[in-house]
Short mmCIF file of C-alpha atoms and ligand atoms in Angstrom, two decimals:
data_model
loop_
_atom_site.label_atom_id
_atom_site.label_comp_id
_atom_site.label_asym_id
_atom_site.label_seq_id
_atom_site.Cartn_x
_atom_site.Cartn_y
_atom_site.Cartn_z
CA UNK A 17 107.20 103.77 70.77
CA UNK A 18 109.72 105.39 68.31
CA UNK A 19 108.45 104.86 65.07
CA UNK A 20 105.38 103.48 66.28
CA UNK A 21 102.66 103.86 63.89
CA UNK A 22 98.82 104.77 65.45
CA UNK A 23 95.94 105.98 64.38
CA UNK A 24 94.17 108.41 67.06
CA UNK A 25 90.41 109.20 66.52
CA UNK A 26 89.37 112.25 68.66
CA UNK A 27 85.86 112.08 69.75
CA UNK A 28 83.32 114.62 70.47
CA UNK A 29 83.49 115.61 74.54
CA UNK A 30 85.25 117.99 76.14
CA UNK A 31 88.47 116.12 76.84
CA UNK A 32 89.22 116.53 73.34
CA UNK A 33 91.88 118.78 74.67
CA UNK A 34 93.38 116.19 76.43
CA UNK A 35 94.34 114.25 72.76
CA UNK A 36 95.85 117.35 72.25
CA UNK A 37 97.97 116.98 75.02
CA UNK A 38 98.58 113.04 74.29
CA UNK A 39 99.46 113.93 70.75
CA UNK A 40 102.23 115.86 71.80
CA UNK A 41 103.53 113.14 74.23
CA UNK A 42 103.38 110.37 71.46
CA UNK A 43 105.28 112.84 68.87
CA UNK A 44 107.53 113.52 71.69
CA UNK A 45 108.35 109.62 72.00
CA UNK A 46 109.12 109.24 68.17
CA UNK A 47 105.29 107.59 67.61
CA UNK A 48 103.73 108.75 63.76
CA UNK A 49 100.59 109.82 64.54
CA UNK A 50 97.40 110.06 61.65
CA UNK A 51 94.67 111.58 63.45
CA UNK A 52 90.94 111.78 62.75
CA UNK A 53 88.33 114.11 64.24
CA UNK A 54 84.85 113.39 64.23
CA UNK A 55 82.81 116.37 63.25
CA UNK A 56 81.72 116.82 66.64
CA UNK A 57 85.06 116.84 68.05
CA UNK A 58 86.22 120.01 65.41
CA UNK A 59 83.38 122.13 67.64
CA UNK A 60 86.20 121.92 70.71
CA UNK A 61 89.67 121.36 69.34
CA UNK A 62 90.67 122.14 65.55
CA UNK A 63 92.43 119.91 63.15
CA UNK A 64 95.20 122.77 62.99
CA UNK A 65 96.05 122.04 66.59
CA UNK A 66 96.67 118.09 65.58
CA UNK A 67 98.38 118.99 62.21
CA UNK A 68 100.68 121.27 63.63
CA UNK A 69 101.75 119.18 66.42
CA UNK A 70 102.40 115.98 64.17
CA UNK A 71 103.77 117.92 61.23
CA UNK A 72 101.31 115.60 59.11
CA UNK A 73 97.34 116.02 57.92
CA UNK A 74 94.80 115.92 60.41
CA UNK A 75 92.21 114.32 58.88
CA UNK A 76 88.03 114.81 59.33
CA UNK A 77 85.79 113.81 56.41
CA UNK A 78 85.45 110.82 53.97
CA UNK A 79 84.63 113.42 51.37
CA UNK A 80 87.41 116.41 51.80
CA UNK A 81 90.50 114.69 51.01
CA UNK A 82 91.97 114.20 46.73
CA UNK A 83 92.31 110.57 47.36
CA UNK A 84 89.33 107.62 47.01
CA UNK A 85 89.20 105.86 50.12
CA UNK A 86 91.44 107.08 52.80
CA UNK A 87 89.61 105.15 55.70
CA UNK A 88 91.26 102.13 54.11
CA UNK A 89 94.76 103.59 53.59
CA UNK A 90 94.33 104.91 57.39
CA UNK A 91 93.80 102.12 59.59
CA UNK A 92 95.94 99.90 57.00
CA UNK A 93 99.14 101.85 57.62
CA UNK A 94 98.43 101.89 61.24
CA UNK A 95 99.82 99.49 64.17
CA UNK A 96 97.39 100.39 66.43
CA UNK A 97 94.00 102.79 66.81
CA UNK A 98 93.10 104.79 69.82
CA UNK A 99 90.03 106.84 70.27
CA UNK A 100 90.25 109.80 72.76
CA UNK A 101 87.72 110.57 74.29
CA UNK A 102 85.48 107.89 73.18
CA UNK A 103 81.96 109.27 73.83
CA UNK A 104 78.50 107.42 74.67
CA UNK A 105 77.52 108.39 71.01
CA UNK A 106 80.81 107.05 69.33
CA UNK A 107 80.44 103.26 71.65
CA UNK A 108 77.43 103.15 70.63
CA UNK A 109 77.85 103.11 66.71
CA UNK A 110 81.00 100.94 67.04
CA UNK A 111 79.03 98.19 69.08
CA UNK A 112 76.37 98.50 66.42
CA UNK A 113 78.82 98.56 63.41
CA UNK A 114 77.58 101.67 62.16
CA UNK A 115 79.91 103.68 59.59
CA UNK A 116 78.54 107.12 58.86
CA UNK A 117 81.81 109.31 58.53
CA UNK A 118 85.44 108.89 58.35
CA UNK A 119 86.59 107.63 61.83
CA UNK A 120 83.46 104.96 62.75
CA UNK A 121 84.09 103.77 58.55
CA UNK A 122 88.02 103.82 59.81
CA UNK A 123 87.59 101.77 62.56
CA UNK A 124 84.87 99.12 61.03
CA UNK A 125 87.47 98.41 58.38
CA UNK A 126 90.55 97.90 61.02
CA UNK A 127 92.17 94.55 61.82
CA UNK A 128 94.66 96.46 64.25
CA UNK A 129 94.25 96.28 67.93
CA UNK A 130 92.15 98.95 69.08
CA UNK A 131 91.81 101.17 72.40
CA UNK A 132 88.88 103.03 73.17
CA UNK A 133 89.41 105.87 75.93
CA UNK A 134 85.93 106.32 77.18
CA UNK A 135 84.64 110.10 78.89
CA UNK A 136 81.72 111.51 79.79
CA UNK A 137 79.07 112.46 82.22
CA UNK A 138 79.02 110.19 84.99
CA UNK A 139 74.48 109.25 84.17
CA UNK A 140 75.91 108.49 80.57
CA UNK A 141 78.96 106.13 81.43
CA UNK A 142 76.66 104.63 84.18
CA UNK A 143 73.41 104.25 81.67
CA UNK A 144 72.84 100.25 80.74
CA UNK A 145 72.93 101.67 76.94
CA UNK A 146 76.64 102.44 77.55
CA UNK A 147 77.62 99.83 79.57
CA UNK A 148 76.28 97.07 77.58
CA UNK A 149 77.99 98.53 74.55
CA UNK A 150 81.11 98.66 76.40
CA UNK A 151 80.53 94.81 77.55
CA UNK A 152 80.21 94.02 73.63
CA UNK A 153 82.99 95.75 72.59
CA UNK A 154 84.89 94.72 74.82
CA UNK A 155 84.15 90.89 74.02
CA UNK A 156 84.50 91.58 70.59
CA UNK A 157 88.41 92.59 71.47
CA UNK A 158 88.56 96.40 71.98
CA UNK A 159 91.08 97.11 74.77
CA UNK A 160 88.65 99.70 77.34
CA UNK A 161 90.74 102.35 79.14
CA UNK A 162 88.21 102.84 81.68
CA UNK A 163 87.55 106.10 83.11
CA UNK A 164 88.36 107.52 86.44
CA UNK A 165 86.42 109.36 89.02
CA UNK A 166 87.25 113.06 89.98
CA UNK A 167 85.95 116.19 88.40
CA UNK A 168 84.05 116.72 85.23
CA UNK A 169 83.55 119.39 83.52
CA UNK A 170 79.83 120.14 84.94
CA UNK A 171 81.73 120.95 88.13
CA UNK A 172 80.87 117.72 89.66
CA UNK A 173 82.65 115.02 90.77
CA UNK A 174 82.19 111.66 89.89
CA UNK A 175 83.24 108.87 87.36
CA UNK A 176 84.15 109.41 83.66
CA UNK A 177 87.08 111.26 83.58
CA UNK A 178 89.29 110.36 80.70
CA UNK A 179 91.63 108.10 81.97
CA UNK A 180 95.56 109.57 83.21
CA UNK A 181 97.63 110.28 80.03
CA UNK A 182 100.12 107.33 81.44
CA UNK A 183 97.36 104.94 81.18
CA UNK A 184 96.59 105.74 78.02
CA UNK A 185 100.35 106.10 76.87
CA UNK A 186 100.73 102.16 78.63
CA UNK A 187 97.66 101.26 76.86
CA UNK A 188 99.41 101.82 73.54
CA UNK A 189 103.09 100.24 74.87
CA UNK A 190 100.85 97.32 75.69
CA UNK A 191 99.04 97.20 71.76
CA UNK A 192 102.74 97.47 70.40
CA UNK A 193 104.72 94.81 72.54
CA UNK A 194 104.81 91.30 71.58
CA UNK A 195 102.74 89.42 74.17
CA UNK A 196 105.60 87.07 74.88
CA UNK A 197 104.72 86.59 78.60
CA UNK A 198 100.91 86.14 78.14
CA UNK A 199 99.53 83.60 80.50
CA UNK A 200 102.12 83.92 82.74
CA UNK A 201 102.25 85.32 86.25
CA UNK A 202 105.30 87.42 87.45
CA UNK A 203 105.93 88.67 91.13
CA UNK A 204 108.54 91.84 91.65
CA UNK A 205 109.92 93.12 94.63
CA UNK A 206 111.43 96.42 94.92
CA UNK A 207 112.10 99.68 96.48
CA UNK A 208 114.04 99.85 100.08
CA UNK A 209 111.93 98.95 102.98
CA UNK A 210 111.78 101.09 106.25
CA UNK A 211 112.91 99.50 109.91
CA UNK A 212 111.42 101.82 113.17
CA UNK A 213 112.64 102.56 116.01
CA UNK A 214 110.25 104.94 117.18
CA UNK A 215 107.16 106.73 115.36
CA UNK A 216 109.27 109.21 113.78
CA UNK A 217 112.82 107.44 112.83
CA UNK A 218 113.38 104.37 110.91
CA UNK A 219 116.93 102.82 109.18
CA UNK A 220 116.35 102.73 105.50
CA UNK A 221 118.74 103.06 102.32
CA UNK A 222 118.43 105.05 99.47
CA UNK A 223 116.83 102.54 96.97
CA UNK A 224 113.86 104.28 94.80
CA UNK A 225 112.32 101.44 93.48
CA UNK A 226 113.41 102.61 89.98
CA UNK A 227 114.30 98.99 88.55
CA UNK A 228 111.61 97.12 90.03
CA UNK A 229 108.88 99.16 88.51
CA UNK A 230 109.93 99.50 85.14
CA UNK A 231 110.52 95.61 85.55
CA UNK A 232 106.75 95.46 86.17
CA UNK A 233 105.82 97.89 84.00
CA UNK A 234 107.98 95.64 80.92
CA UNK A 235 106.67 92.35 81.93
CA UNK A 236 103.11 93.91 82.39
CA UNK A 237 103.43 95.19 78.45
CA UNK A 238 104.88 91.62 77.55
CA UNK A 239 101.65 90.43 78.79
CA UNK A 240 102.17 88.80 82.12
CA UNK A 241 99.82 88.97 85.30
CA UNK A 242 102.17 91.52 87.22
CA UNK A 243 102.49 91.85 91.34
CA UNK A 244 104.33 93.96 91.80
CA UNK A 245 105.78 94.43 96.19
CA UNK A 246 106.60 98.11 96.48
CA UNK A 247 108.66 99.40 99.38
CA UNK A 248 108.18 103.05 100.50
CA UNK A 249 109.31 104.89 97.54
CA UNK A 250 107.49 108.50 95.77
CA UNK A 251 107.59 106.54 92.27
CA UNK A 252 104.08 105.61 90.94
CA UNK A 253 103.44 101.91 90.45
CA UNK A 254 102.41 101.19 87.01
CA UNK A 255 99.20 100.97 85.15
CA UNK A 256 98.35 97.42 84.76
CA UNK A 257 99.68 96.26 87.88
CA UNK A 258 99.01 94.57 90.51
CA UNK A 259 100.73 96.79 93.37
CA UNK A 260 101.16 95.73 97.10
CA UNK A 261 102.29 98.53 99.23
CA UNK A 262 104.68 97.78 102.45
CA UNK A 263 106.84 99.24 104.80
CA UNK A 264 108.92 96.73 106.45
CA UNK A 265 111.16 93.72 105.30
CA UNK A 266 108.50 91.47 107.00
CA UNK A 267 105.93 93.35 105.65
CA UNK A 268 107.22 92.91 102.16
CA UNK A 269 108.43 89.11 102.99
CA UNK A 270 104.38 88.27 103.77
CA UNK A 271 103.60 90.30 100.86
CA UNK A 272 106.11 88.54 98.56
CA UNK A 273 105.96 84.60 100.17
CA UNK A 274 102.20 84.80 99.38
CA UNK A 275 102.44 86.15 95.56
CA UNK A 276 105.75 84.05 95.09
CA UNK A 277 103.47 80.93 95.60
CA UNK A 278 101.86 80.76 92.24
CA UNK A 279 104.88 82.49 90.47
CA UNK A 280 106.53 81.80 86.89
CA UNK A 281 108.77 84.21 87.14
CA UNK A 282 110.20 86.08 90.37
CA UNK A 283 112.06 88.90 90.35
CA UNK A 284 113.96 90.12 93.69
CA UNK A 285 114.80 93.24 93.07
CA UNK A 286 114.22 95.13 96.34
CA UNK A 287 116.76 96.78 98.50
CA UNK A 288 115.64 94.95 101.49
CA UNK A 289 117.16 96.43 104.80
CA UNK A 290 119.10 93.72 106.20
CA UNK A 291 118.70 94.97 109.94
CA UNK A 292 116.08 96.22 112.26
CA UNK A 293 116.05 97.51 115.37
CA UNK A 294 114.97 95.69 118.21
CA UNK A 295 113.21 97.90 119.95
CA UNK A 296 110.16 100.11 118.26
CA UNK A 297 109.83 102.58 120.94
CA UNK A 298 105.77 103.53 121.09
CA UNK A 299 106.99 107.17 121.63
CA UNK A 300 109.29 109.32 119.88
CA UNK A 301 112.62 109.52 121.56
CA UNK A 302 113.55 112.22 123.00
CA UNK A 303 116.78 114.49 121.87
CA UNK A 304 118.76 115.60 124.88
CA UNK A 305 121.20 112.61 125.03
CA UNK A 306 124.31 112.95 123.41
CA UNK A 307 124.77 108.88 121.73
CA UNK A 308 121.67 106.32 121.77
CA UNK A 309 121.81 102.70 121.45
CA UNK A 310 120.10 100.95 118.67
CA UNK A 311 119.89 97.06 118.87
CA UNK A 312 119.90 96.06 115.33
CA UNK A 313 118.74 92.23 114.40
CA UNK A 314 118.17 90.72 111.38
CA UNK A 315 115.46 90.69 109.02
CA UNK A 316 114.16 87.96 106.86
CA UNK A 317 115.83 87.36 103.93
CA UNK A 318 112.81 87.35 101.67
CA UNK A 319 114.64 86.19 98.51
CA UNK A 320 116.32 83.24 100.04
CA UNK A 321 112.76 82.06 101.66
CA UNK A 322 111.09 82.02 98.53
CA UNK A 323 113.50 79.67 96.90
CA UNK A 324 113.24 77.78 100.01
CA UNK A 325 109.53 77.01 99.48
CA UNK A 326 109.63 77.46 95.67
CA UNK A 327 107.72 74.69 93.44
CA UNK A 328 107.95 75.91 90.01
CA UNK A 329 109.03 79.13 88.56
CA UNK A 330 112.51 80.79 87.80
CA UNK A 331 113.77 82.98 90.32
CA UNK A 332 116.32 86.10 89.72
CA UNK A 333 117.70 88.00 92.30
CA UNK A 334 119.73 91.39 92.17
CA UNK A 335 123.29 91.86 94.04
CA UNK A 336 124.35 95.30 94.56
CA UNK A 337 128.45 94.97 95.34
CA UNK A 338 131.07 96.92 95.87
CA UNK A 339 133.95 94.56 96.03
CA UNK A 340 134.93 91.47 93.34
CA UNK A 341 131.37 91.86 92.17
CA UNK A 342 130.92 89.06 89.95
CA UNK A 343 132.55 86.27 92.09
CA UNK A 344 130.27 87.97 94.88
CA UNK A 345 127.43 87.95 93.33
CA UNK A 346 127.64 83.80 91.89
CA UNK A 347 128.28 82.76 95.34
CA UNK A 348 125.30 84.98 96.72
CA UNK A 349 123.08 83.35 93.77
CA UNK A 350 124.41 79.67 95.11
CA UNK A 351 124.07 80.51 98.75
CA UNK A 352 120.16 81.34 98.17
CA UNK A 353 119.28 78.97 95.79
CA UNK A 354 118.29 81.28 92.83
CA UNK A 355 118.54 80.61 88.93
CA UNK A 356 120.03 83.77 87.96
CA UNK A 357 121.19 86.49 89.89
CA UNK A 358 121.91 90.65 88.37
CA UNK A 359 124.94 92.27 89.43
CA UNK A 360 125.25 95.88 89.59
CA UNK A 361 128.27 97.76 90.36
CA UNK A 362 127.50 100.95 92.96
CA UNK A 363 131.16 101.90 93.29
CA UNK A 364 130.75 104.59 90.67
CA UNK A 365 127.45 105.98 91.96
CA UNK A 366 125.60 103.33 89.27
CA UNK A 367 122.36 101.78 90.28
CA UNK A 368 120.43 103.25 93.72
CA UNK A 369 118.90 106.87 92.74
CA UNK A 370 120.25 106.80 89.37
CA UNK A 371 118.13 106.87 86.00
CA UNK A 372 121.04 104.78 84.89
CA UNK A 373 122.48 101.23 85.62
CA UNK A 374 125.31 99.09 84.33
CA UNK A 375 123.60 95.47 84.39
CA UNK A 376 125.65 91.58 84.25
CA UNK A 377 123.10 88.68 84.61
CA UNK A 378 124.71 85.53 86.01
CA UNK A 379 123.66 82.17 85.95
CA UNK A 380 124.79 78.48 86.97
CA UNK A 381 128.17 77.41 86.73
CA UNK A 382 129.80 79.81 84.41
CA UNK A 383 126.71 81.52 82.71
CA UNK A 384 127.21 85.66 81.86
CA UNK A 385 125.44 88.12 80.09
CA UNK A 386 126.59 91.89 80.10
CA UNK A 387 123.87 93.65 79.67
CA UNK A 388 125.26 97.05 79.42
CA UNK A 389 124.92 100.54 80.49
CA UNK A 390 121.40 102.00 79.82
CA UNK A 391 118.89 103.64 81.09
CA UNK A 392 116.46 101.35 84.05
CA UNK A 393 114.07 100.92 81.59
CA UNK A 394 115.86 99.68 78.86
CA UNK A 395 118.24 97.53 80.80
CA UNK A 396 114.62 96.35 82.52
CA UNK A 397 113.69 95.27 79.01
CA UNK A 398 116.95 93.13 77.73
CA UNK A 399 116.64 91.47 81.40
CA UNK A 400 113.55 90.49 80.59
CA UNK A 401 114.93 89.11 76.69
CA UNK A 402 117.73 87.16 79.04
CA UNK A 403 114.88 85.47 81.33
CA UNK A 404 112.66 84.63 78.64
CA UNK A 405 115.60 82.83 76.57
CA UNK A 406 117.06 81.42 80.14
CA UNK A 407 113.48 79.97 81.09
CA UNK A 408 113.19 78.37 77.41
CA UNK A 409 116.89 76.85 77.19
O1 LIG B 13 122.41 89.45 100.47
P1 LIG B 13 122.05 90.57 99.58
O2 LIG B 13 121.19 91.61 100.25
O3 LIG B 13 123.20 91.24 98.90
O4 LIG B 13 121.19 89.87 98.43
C1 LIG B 13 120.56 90.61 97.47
C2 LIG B 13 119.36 89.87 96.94
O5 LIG B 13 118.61 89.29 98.00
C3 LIG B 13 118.39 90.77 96.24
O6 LIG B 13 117.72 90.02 95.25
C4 LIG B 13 117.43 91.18 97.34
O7 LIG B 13 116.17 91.58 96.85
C5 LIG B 13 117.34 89.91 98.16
N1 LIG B 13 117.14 90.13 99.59
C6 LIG B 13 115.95 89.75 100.16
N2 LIG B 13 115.75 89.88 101.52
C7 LIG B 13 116.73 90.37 102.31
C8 LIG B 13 117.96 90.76 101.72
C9 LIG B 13 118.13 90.62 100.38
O8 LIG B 13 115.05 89.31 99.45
N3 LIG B 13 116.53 90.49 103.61
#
């Protein structure tokens, strides 16, 4: 996003406060935002409150600005466009190519990828008018950020909420990320997974789920058809994701054997509990004793299954070690068959529950690639680079 150039149109509705809001966000990520108001949209926010917050002209008429044709300039400087909200009027005159004041002339004249944010009441979203404009624009190549359902403004509840700023904000990642994984279908694992032994009490590990999702959430902007198999973890799954909730390592090897199938890329990056216990006691044990026994056995080893039945596709798995990492980790990545296996060092509280991770990706005989020490995301990102080249070599 830093340095990212967009052009945001700001529609006429109510969540016009909400570009506001977004405005900020993308400023606050480095983006360089032009924005346009429709005329409509100056009755509920003001041009001041976009100027001030990109520290740049807010723009709102063809006519009120020294220079000749600024729609041109606008959407010819900018990577990608993004209308917020975009209101039943405003789809309508874009599916019917009209161009009757500075944003809908902007927008006719762009060659960028655009994003249209539709909100409104939920009879308007729902009327065929809107819909079938939405289907055209849509086939014509306008990415739609559908709407959610919760309140609106009316004090009803139903669907046309502007979509979650994330969405939006993933919308744009997607618009400004090569699409070097289109066409192809990735599977994730990640996050710890949770063993009972009674209703109450389970053996887990401290695992977040951190890597896995922005692994999904990367190969998702690269363009891939993400699944991503999410262990219990508080982190939201991505937008654009396919996300399969589970509990247990047998949970998540179901989850993970069936996505795996069809897979060109597999990514094991799940802190999968390597014991369970035995017993799941119905009812929750009662205190009073002093010790208790728990009867661990194994679980499946999900990764090591999937190569078993694999077909096609390149399979990575992570090793978390302690001890002679590397030399660890290239005899793990033997042992279960994969093509490539990431090592992470947890001696120096690196990797689980960290924003942080120190990455090596290891592959065949003798192949190594230090990835560095960076933040999950960005470390998610040059793993990705290292697949992509590893799959094409
Ligand atoms: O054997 P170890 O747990 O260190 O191996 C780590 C790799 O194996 C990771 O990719 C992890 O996701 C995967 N794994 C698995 N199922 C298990 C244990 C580990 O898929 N039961």
């Amino acid at each position: 996003m830093k340095g990212a150039r967009i052009l945001l149109g700001v529609g006429g509705g109510i969540a016009a406060y909400k570009a506001a809001a977004l405005t900020s966000t993308l400023v606050q990520r480095g983006a360089l935002l032009d924005v346009i108001l429709t005329a409509e949209a100056e009755r509920f926010v003001s041009p001041l409150t976009f100027s001030s917050l990109t520290a740049r002209p807010a723009y709102t008429s063809l006519w009120d600005v020294p220079e000749r044709i600024p729609h041109i300039r606008l959407v010819r400087e900018a990577q990608v466009g993004l209308v917020v909200p975009a209101t039943a009027n405003l789809l309508a005159k874009l599916a019917l190519g009209l161009a009757d004041d500075l944003l809908t002339t902007a927008l006719l004249a762009a060659r960028i990828p655009l994003i249209l944010a539709p909100a409104m009441n939920e009879a308007m979203y729902e009327n065929a008018a809107t819909q079938e404009h939405l289907a055209t624009l849509r086939t014509r190549g306008y990415t739609i950020v559908d709407p959610e359902r919760g309140y609106l403004a009316e004090g009803e509840s139903g669907i046309g909420r502007l979509a979650d700023e994330e969405r939006l904000v993933e919308a744009l990642e997607r618009a400004l990320t090569p699409q070097t994984l289109a066409g192809t279908r990735v599977t994730v694992t990640a996050g710890p997974t949770r063993e009972a032994f009674d209703p109450v009490r389970f053996v887990s590990n401290a695992s977040t789920g951190a890597t896995g999702v922005a692994l999904a959430r990367e190969a998702a902007r690269r363009g891939a058809a993400v699944t991503l198999i999410l262990g219990p973890t508080l982190l939201a799954p991505p937008s654009g994701v396919t996300t399969v909730r589970v509990a247990t390592a047998q949970e998540m090897h179901d989850a993970a054997l069936a996505s795996a199938a069809g897979a060109d890329i597999v990514i094991a990056s799940a802190a999968v509990v390597d014991w369970r216990p035995v017993n799941d006691s119905p009812q929750k044990q009662k205190k009073g004793e002093q010790s208790i026994d728990v009867r661990l056995e194994a679980t499946p080893d999900v990764v090591a299954e999937i190569a078993a039945r694999k077909e096609k596709g390149f399979l990575v798995g992570f090793a978390a070690e302690t001890q002679d990492h590397e030399r660890n980790a290239r005899e793990k990545m033997h042992r279960k068959h994969l093509d490539a296996i990431a090592v992470n060092d947890v001696r120096d509280g690196h990797g689980f529950g960290t924003g942080e991770n120190a990455l090596v990706l290891l592959w065949g005989k003798n192949g190594r690639k230090d990835l560095g020490t960076a933040s999950k995301e960005t470390l998610a990102a040059r793993l990705l680079d290292a697949i992509e080249e590893l799959r094409c070599s």
